[in-house]
C-alpha atoms as a printed R data frame, in Angstrom:
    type eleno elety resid chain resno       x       y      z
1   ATOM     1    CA   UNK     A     1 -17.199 -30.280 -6.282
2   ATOM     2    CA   UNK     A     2 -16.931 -34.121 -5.773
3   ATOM     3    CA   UNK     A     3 -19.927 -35.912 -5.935
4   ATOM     4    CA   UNK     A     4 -22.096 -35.770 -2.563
5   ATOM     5    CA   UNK     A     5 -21.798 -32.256 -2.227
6   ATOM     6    CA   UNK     A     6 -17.882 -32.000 -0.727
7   ATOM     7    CA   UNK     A     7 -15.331 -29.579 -1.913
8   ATOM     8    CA   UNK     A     8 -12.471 -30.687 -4.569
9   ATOM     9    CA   UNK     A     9  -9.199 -30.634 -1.995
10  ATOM    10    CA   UNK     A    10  -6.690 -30.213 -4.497
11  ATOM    11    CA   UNK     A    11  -9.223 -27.337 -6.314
12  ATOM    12    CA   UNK     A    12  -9.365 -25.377 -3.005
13  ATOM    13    CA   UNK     A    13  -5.633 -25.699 -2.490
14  ATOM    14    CA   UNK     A    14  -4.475 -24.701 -6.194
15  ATOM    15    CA   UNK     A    15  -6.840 -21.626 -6.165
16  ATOM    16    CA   UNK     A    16  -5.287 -20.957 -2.523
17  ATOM    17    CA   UNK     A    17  -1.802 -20.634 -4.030
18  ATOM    18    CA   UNK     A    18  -2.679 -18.715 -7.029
19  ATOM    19    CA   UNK     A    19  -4.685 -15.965 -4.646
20  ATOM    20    CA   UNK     A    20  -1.321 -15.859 -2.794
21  ATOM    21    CA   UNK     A    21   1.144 -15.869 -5.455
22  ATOM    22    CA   UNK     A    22  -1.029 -12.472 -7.038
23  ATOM    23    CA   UNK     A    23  -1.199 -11.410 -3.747
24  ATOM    24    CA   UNK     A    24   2.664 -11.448 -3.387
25  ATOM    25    CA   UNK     A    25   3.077 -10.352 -6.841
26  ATOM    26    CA   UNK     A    26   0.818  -7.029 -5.744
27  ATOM    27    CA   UNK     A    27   2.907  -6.704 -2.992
28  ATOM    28    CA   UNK     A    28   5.817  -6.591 -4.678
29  ATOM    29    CA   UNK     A    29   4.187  -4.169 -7.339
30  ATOM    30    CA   UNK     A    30   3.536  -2.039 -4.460
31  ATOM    31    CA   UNK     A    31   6.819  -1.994 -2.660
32  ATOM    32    CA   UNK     A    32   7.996  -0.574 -6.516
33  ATOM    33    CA   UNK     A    33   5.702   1.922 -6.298
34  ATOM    34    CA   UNK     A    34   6.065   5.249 -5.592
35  ATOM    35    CA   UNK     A    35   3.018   8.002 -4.522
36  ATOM    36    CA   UNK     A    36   3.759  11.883 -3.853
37  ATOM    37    CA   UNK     A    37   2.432  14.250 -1.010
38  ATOM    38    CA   UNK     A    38   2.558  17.318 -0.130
39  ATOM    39    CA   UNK     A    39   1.266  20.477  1.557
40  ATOM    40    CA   UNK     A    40   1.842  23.824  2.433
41  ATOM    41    CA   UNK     A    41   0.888  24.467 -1.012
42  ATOM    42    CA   UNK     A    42   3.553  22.326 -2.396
43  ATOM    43    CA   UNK     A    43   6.277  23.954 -0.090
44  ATOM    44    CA   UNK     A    44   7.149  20.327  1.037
45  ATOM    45    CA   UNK     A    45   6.789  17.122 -0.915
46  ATOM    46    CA   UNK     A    46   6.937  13.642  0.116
47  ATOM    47    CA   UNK     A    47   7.357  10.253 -1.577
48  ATOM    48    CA   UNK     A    48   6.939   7.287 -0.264
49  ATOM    49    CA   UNK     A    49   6.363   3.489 -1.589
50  ATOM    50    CA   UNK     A    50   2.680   1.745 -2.160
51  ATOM    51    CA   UNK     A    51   3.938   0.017  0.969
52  ATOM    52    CA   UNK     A    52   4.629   3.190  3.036
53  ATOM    53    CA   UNK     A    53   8.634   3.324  2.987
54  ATOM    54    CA   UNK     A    54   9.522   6.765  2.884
55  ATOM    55    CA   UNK     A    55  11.818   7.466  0.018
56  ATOM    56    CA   UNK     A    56  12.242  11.047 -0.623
57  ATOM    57    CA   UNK     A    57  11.647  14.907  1.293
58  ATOM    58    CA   UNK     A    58  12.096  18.064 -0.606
59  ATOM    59    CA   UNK     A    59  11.416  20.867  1.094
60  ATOM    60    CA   UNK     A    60  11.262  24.373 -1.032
61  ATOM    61    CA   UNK     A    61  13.565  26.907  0.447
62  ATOM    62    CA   UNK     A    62  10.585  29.165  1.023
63  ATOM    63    CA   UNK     A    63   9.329  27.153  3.672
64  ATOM    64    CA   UNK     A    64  12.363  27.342  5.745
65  ATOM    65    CA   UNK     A    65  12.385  30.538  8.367
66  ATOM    66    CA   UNK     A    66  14.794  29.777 11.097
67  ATOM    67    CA   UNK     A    67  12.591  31.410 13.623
68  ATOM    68    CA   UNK     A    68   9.808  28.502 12.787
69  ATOM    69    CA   UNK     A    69  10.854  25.566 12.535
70  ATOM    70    CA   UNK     A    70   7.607  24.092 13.920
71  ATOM    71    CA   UNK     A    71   5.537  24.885 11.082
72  ATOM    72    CA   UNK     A    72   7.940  23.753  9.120
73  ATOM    73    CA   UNK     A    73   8.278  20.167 11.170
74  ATOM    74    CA   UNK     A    74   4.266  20.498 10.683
75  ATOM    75    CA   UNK     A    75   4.590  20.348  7.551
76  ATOM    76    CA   UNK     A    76   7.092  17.414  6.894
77  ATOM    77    CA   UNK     A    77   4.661  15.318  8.564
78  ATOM    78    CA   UNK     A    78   1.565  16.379  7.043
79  ATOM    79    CA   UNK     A    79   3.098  15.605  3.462
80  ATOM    80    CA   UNK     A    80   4.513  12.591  4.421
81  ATOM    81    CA   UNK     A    81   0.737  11.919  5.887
82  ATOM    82    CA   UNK     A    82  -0.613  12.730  2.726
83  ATOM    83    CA   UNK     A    83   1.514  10.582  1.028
84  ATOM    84    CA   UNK     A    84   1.044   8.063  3.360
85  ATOM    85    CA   UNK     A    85  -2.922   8.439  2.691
86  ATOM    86    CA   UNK     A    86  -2.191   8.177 -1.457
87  ATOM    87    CA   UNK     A    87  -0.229   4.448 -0.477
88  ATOM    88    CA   UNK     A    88  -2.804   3.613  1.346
89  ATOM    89    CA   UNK     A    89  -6.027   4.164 -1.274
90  ATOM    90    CA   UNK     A    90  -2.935   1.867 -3.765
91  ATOM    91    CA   UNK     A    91  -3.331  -0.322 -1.311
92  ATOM    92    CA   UNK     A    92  -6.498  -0.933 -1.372
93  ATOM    93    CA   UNK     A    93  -7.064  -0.964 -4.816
94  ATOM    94    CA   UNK     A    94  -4.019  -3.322 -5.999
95  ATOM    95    CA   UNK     A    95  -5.265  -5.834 -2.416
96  ATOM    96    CA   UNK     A    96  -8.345  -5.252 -1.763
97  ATOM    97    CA   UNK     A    97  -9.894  -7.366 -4.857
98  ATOM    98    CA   UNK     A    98  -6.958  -9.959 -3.481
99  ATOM    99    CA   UNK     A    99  -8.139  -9.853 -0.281
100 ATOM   100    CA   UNK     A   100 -12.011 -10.284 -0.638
101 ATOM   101    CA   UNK     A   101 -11.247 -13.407 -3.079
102 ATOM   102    CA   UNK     A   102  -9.159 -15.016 -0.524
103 ATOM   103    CA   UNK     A   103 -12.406 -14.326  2.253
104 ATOM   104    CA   UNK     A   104 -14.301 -16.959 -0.080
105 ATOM   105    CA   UNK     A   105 -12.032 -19.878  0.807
106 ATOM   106    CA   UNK     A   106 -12.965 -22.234  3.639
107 ATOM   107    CA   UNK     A   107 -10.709 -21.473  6.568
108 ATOM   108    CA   UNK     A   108  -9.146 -18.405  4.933
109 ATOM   109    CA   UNK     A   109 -11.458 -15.830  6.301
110 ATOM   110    CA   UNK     A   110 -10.119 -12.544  5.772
């Protein structure tokens, strides 16, 4: 702080752009990562990306009965939910820290 109690501009702004270059930088850490799901007992697994792309489905042959497909459709989606859940909580914990740093700047209230 300058004297009489005002906020150093150029301070504020440098600290701005280093909160959002590590917040890119997580983002991009995230988008590289990949999380698992599953269910049905592991009879489908999903993985996606910390930023929820889905990037894989393998479904064990067990699962597969013609005469059902809508368990097996249930399934799909609740691994790739689960999955979905894991990027999520990566999320968080790579942006979160990010995010409640960035709440402390004047104007930036997140």
């Amino acid at each position: 702080m300058i004297p009489g109690g005002q906020p150093n501009m150029q301070q504020l702004l440098q600290q701005a752009q280093k909160m959002q270059q590590d917040f890119a930088r997580a983002q991009q850490e995230l988008a590289a990562t990949e999380v698992d799901g599953q269910a049905g007992g592991g009879l489908v697994k999903a993985t996606v990306t910390g930023s929820g792309e889905l990037r894989g489905l393998v479904i064990d042959p067990k699962a597969v009965d013609p005469e059902d497909t809508e368990t097996l459709a249930d399934l799909i989606v609740a691994a790739v939910q689960a999955a979905n859940d894991n990027a999520q909580q990566l999320q968080q914990a790579k942006l979160g820290p990010l995010a409640q740093g960035m709440g402390g700047l004047p104007g930036l209230g997140f």
